[in-house]
Every structure is written in C-alpha cells, then in structure tokens.
mmCIF file of C-alpha atoms in Angstrom:
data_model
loop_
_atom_site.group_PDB
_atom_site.id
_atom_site.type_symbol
_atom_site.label_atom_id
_atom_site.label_comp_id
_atom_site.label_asym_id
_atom_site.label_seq_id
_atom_site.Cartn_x
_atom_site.Cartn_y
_atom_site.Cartn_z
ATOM 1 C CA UNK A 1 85.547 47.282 54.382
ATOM 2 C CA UNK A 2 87.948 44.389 55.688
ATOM 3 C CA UNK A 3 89.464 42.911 52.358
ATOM 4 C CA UNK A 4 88.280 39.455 52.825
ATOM 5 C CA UNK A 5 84.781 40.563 53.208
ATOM 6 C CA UNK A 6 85.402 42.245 49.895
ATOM 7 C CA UNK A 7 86.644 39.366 48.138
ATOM 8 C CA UNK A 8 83.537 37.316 49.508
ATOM 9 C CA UNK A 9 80.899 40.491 48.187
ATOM 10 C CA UNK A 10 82.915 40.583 44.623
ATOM 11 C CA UNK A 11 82.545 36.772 43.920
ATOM 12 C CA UNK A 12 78.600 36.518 45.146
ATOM 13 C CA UNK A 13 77.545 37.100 41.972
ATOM 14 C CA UNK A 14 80.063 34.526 40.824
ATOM 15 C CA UNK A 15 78.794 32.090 43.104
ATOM 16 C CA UNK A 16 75.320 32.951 42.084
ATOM 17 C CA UNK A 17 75.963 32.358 38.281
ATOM 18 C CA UNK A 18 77.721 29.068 38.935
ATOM 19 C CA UNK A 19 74.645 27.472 40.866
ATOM 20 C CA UNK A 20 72.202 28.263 38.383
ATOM 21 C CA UNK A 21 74.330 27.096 35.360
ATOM 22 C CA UNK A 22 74.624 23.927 37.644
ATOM 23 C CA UNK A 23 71.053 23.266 38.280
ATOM 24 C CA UNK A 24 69.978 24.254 34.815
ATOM 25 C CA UNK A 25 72.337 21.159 33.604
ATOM 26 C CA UNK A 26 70.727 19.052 36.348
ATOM 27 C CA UNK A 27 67.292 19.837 35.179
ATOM 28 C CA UNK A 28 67.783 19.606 31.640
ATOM 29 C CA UNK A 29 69.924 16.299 32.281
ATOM 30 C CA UNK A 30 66.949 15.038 34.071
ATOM 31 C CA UNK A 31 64.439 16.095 31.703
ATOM 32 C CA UNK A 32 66.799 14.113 28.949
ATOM 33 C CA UNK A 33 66.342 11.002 30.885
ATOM 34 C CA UNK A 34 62.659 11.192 31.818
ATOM 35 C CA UNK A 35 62.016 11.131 27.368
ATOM 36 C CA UNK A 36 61.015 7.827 26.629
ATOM 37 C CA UNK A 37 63.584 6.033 24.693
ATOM 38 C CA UNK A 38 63.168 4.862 21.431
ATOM 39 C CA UNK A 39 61.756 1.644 20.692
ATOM 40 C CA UNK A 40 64.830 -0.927 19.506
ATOM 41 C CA UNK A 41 64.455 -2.783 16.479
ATOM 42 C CA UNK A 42 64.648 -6.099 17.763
ATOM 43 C CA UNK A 43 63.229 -7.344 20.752
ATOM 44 C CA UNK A 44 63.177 -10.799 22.772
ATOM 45 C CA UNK A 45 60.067 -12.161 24.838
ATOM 46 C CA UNK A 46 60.477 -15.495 27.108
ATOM 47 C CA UNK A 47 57.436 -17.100 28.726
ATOM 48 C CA UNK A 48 55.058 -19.811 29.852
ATOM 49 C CA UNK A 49 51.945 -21.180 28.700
ATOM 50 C CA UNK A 50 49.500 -23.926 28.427
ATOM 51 C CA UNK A 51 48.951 -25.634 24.973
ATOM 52 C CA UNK A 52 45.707 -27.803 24.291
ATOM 53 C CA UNK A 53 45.130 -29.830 20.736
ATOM 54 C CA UNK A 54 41.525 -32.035 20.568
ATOM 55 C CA UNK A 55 40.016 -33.823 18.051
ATOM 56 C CA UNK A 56 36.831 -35.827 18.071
ATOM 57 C CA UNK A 57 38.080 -38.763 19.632
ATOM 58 C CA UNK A 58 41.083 -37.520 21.915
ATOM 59 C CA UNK A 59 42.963 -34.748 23.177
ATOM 60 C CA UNK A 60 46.424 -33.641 23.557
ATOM 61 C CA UNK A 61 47.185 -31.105 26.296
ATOM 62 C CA UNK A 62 50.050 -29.526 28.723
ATOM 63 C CA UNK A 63 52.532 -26.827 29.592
ATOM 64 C CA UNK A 64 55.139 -25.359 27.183
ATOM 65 C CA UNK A 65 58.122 -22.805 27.400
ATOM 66 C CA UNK A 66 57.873 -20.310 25.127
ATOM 67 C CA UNK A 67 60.425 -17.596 23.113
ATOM 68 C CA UNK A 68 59.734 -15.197 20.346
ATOM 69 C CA UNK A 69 61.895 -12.837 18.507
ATOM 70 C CA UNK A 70 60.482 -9.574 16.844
ATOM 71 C CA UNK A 71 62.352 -7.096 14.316
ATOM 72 C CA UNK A 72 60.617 -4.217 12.598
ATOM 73 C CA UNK A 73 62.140 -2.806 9.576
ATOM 74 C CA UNK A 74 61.885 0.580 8.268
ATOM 75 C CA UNK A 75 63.653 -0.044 4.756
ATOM 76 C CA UNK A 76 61.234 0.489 1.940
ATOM 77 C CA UNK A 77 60.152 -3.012 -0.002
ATOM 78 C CA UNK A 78 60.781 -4.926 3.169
ATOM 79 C CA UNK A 79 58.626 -6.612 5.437
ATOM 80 C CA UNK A 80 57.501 -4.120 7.868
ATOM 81 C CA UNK A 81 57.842 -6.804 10.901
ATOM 82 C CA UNK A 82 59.517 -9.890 10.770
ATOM 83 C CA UNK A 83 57.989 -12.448 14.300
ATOM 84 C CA UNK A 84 59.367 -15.946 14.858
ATOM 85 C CA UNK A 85 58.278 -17.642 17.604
ATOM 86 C CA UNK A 86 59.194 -21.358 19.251
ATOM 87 C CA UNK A 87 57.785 -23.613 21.991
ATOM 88 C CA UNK A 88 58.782 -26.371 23.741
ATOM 89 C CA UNK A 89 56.338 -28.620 25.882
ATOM 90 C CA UNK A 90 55.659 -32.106 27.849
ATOM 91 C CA UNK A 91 51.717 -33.320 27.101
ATOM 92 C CA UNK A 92 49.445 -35.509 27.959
ATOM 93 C CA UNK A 93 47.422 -37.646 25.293
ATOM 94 C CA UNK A 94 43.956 -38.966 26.830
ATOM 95 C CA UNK A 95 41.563 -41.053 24.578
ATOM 96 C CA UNK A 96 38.399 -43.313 25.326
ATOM 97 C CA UNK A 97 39.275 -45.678 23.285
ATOM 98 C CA UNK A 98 43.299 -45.873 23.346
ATOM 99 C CA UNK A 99 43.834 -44.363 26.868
ATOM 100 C CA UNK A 100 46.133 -42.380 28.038
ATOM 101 C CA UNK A 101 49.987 -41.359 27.900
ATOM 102 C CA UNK A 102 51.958 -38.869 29.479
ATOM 103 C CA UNK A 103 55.019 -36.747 28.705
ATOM 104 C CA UNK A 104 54.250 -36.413 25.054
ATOM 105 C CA UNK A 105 57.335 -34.086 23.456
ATOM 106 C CA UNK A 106 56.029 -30.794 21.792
ATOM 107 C CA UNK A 107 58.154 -28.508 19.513
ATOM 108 C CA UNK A 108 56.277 -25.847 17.581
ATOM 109 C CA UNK A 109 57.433 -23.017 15.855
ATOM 110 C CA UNK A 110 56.161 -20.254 13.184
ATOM 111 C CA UNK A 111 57.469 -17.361 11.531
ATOM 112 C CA UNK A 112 55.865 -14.041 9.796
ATOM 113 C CA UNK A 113 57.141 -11.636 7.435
ATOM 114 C CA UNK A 114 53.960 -8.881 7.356
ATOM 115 C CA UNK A 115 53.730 -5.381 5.155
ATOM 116 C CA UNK A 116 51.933 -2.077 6.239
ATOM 117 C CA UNK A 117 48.868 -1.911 4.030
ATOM 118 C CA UNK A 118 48.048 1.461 5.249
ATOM 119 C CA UNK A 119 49.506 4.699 6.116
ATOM 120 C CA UNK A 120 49.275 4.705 9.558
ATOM 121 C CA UNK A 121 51.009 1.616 9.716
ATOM 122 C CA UNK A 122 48.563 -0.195 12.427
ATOM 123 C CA UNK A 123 47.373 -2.672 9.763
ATOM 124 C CA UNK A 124 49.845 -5.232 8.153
ATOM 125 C CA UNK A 125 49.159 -8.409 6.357
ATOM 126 C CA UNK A 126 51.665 -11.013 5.271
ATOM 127 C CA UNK A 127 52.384 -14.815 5.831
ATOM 128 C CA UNK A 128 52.833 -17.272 8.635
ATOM 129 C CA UNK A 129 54.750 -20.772 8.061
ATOM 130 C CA UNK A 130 53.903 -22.901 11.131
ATOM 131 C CA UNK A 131 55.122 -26.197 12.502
ATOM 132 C CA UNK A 132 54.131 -28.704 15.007
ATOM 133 C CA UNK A 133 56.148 -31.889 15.978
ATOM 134 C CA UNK A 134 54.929 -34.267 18.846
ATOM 135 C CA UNK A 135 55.895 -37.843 19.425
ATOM 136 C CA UNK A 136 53.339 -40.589 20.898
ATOM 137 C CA UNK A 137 55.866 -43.430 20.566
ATOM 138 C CA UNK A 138 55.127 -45.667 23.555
ATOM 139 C CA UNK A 139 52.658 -47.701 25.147
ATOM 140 C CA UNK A 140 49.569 -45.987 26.578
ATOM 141 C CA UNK A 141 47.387 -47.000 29.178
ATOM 142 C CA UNK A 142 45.489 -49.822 27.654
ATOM 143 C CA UNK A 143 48.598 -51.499 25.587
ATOM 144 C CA UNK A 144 48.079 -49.066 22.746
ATOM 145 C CA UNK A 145 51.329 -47.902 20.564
ATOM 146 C CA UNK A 146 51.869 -44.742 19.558
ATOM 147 C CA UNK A 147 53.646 -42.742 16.607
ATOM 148 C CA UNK A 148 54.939 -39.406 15.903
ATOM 149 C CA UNK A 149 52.936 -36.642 13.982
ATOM 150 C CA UNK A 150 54.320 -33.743 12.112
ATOM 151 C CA UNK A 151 52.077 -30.655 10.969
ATOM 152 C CA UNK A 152 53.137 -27.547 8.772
ATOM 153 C CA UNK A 153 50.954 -24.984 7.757
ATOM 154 C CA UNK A 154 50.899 -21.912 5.724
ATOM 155 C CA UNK A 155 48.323 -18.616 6.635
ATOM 156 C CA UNK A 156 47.476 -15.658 4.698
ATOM 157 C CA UNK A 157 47.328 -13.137 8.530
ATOM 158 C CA UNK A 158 45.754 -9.902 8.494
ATOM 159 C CA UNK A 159 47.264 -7.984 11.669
ATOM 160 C CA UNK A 160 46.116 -5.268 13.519
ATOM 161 C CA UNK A 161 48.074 -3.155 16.581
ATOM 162 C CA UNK A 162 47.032 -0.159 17.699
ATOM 163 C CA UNK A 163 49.275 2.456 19.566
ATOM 164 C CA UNK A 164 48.574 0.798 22.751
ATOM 165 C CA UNK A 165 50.290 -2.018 21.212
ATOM 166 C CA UNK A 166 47.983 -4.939 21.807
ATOM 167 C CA UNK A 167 47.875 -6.895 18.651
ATOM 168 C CA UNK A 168 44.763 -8.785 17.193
ATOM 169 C CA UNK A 169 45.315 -11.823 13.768
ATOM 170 C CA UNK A 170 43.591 -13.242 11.687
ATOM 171 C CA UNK A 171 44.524 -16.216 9.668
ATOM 172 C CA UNK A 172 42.646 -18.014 7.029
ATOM 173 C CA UNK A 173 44.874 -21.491 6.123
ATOM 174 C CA UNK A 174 46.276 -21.366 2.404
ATOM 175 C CA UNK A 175 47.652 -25.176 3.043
ATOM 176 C CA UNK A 176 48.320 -27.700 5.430
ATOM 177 C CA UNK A 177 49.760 -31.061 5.615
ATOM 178 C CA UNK A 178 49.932 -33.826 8.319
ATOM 179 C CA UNK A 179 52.457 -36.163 8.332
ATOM 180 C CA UNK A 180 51.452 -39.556 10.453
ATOM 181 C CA UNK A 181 53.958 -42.014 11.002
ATOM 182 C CA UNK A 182 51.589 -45.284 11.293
ATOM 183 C CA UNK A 183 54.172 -47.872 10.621
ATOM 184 C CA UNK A 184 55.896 -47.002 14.364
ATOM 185 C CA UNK A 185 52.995 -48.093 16.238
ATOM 186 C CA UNK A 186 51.913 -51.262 13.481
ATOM 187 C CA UNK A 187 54.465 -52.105 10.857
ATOM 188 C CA UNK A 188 51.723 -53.219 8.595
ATOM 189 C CA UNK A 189 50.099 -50.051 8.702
ATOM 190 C CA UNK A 190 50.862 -47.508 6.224
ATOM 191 C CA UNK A 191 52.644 -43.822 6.665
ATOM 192 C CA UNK A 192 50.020 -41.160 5.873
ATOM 193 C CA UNK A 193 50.429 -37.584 4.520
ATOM 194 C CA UNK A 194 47.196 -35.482 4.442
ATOM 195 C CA UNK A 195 46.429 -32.005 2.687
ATOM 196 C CA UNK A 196 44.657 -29.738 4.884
ATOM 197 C CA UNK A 197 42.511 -26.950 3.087
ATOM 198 C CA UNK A 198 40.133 -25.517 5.609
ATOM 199 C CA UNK A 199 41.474 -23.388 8.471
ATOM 200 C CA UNK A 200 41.207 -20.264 10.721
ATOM 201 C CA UNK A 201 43.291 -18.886 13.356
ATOM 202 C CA UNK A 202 42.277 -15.915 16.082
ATOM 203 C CA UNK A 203 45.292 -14.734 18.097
ATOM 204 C CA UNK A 204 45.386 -11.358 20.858
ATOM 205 C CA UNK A 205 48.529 -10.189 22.235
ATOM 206 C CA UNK A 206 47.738 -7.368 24.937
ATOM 207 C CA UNK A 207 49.651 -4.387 25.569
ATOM 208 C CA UNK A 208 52.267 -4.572 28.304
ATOM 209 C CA UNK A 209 51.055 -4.816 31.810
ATOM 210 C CA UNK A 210 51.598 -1.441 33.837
ATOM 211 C CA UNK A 211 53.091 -1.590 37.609
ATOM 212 C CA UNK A 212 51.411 0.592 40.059
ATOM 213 C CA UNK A 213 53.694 3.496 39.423
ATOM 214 C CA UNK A 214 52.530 3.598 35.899
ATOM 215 C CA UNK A 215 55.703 1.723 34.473
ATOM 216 C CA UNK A 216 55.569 -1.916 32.456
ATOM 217 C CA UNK A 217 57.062 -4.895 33.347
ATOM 218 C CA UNK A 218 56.799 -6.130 30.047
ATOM 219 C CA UNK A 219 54.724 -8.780 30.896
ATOM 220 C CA UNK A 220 51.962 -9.378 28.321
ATOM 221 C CA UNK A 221 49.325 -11.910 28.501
ATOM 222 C CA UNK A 222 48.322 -13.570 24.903
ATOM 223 C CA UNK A 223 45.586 -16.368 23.264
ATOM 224 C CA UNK A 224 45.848 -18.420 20.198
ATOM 225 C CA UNK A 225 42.874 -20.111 18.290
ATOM 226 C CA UNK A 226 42.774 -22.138 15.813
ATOM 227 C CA UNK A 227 40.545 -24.571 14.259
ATOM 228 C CA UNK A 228 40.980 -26.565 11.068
ATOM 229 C CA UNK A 229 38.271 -28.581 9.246
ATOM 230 C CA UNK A 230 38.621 -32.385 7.994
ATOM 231 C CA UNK A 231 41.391 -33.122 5.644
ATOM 232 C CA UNK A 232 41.513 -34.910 2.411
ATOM 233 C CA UNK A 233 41.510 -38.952 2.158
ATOM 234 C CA UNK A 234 44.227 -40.917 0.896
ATOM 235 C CA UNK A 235 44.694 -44.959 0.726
ATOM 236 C CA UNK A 236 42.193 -47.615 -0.138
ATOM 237 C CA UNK A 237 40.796 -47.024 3.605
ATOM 238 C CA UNK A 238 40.670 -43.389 3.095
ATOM 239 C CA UNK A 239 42.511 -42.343 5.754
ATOM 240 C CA UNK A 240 41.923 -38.794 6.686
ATOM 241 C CA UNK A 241 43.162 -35.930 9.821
ATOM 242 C CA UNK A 242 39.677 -35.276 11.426
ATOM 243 C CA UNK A 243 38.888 -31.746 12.209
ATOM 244 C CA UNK A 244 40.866 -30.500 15.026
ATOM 245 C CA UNK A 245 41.166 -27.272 17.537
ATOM 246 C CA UNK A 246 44.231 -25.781 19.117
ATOM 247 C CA UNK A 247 43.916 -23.351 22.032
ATOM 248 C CA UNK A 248 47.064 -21.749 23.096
ATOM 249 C CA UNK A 249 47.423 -19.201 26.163
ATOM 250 C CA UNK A 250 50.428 -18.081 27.995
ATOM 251 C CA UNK A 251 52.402 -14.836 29.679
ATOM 252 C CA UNK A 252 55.467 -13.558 28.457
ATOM 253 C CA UNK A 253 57.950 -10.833 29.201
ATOM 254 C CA UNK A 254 59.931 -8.986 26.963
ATOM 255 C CA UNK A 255 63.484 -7.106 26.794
#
C-alpha cells in the first residue's frame, strides 16, 4: 500500500473521533442555550395607558406614561415581592356645571411590599401606599378657577399569580385622605383635608403575550379598579370628597 494512503487509513479513525467529540459539544452547547434562563430578580416594565377618575358631578380623564419596577426576594423575613409603580399623564376635566379644562397634570405612584402566605408561594398579601397629584389651576370653560388635589391611600392587597404569571388584587382601603387646595381657586374659601374610610380596588395583570413562534414579547395588557365611598365632613359647611371611581387600563412591556 502507497504510504500516503496509509497515513490517510491510520488517521480515519482519528478523524472519526474528532467529529463526533465536535458535534457532541455542538449539541450539548445548543441544548445549554435552548434551557430557559432563570428569572432575574429585578425587572423593569415601561408602557401606556388611559386613566379615568369620575365623581357624581364631573370627570377627570386622559392618557398617561407608565413605569414599574419589580424585585422578588428570597431572604427569609423579607417581603417576598417588593412593586413600585409611577405614572405620568395630561387630562381632561369636564363638568356640567363648571365646564371644561384641558391638560390637567397627573402624577401617581404606589408601592407594595407583599409576603407568601402559603407554601406554594402563588398567594401573597401585604400593603400598598398610593398617591395621586393633579392640578386644575386655571380657568375652565365657563370662567371657573381651579385648584390642585392631592390623594394618598393605604390598602391591605391580597395577591394572587399563578404559574402562568397573570396576577389578580384585591384591596380593601385601611385609610385615605384628600387634600383640596380651595383657597387657589377663591381666597376666601378654606383648604380642606378629608379622611377616606371606605374603599376597594380590583386589579389583573395578564401573563406575557406570546409571538407566533411561541416566544413573549413581554408585552402584558393590565386593568385597575377602584372605587371609594363618601368621605368624612369637616368645616361648618361640611365639606366632604363625594364617592369616586378610578378605572385604569394600559399595555406594558417588560425587560
């Protein structure tokens, strides 16, 4: 046998060993990368939504940018996930009797700190803190003046999320207080604080939307309710926050 065909029969088997080892580090380097990675603690979701406040006599309502942080915790005694959220929005107020007014500054924000109350961890309950800020300073439609309002509120939320990871609250209102700054539209009128006592809140986050190839795009679709009953009255007019609903709805996507 010629030499160099010798050479090429002696290293086959070489050859032969060296492909396989290859392709068994391509395959198991693929099937590395195809295992879902792990969750991170902290994650960031961005959107747009539409936010809509009403009370007997008028009605607040318009677009708002959204952004919510998210950290779950797996240190013992902790909260199990930590959520704040903010929004920023331009309204329009409409009344029958004090008309109308447009671009109406919105800045809202709330925070959680929720506890697994069962092993399985897809039930948590904890606290939310929320704020609401808008300012009706100018002159509506019909000559009226406005004034800013300021809102905080504290829930007792009972949470629930599945492993498909939509999420369902509840919240039933411990406190709230509204803050009405009369004197900016009438210096003779007084500035009025209000205790709120009364409240519920229904909120649904769904589960990430999936593309047609099966992945997510992170985009998840979400609804807030709320609805809070008459306040006290304070002042010699007893002057009171009527009962009031908030309906919040907007898309987000995370990273």
């Amino acid at each position: 046998m010629h030499f160099i065909q010798l050479c090429a029969f002696a290293l086959r088997p070489l050859a032969w060993i060296t492909t396989c080892l290859a392709l068994q580090t391509t395959l198991g380097a693929h099937a590395q990368s195809t295992e879902p990675a792990p969750e991170p603690p902290t994650t960031w979701a961005a959107g747009l939504g539409w936010w809509r406040y009403s009370e007997p006599v008028m009605k607040l309502e318009g677009p708002q940018l959204t952004l919510r942080a998210q950290h779950t915790s797996q240190q013992a005694g902790w909260p199990k996930l930590l959520e704040a959220d903010i929004g920023v929005g331009s309204l329009r107020y409409s009344s029958h009797g004090s008309g109308s007014l447009s671009q109406v500054p919105l800045v809202r924000g709330q925070a959680s700190a929720l506890w697994d109350i069962e092993p399985s961890g897809q039930w948590r309950a904890g606290l939310q803190l929320e704020a609401t800020w808008t300012d009706l300073r100018g002159t509506t439609s019909t000559g009226h003046s406005g004034y800013e309002r300021f809102n905080s509120k504290a829930w007792a939320v009972l949470q629930y999320e599945p492993p498909s990871t939509s999420r369902t609250e509840l919240g039933l209102l411990l406190r709230g207080r509204q803050q009405s700054y009369l004197s900016q539209a009438n210096p003779t009128l007084p500035d009025i604080t209000n205790a709120q006592k009364r409240g519920v809140f229904l909120a649904y986050r769904h589960s990430p939307l999936a593309g047609p190839s099966g992945g997510g795009y992170g985009l998840r679709p979400w609804i807030r309710y709320t609805s809070v009953s008459n306040s006290d009255q304070v002042g010699v007019e007893g002057w009171y926050e009527p009962r009031n609903r908030t309906l919040q709805i907007g898309l987000e996507s995370s990273w």
